[in-house]
Coordinates of C-alpha atoms in Angstrom, one line a residue:
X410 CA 82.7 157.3 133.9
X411 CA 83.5 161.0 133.6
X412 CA 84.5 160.2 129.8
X413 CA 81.4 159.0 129.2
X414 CA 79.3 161.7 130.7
X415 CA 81.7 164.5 128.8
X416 CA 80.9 163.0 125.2
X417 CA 76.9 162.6 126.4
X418 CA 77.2 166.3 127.4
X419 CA 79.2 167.6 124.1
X420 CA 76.9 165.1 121.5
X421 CA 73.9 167.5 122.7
X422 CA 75.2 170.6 123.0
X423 CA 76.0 171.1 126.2
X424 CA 79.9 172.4 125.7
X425 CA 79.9 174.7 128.6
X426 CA 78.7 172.2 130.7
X427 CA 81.5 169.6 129.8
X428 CA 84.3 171.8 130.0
X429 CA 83.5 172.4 133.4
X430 CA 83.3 169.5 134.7
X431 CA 86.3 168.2 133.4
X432 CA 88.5 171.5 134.5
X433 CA 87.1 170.5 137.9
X434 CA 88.1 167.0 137.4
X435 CA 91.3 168.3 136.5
X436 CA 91.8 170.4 139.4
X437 CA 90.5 167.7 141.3
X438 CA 93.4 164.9 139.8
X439 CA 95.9 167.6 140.9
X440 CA 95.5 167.8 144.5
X441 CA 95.6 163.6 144.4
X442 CA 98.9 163.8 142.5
X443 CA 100.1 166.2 145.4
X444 CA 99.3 163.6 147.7
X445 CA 100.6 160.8 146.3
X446 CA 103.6 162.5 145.6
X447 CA 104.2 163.3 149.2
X448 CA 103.0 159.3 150.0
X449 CA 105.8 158.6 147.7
X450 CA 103.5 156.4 146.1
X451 CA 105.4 156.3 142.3
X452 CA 102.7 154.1 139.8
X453 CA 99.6 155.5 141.2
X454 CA 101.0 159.1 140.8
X455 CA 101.8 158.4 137.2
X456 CA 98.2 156.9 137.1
X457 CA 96.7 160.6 138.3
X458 CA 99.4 162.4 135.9
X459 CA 97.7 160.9 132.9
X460 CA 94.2 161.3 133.8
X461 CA 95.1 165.1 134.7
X462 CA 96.7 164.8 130.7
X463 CA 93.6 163.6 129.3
X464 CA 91.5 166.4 130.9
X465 CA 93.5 168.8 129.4
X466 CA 93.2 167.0 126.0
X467 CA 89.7 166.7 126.1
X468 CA 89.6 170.2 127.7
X469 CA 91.4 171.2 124.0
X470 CA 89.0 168.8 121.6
X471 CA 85.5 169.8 123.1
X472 CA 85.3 172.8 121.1
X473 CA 85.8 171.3 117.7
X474 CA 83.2 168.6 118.4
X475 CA 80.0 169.2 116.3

């Protein structure tokens, strides 16, 4: 879902606005891993790990989008 709202956001302009929200998102991902780390819970923390990765992807991409 939060993809899908950052691409709506970037395909009319609204950079700022997307970056945001997924640094939030990011910051957001890191306090679950912290948690889940301490829960000891292993596949779910690798789960959170790569969202966290993709927000930092997309977090690097927005700004060449047209």
């Amino acid at each position: 879902m939060t993809i899908i709202t950052i691409c709506l956001l970037a395909s009319i302009g609204q950079i700022y606005l997307a970056k945001g929200i997924v640094a939030m998102s990011f910051v957001a991902l890191r306090f679950i891993y912290i948690y889940l780390y301490i829960a000891d819970l292993p596949k779910a923390r690798s789960t959170v790990w790569t969202l966290a990765f993709l927000c930092t992807m997309i977090m690097y991409l927005l700004p060449i989008l047209p």
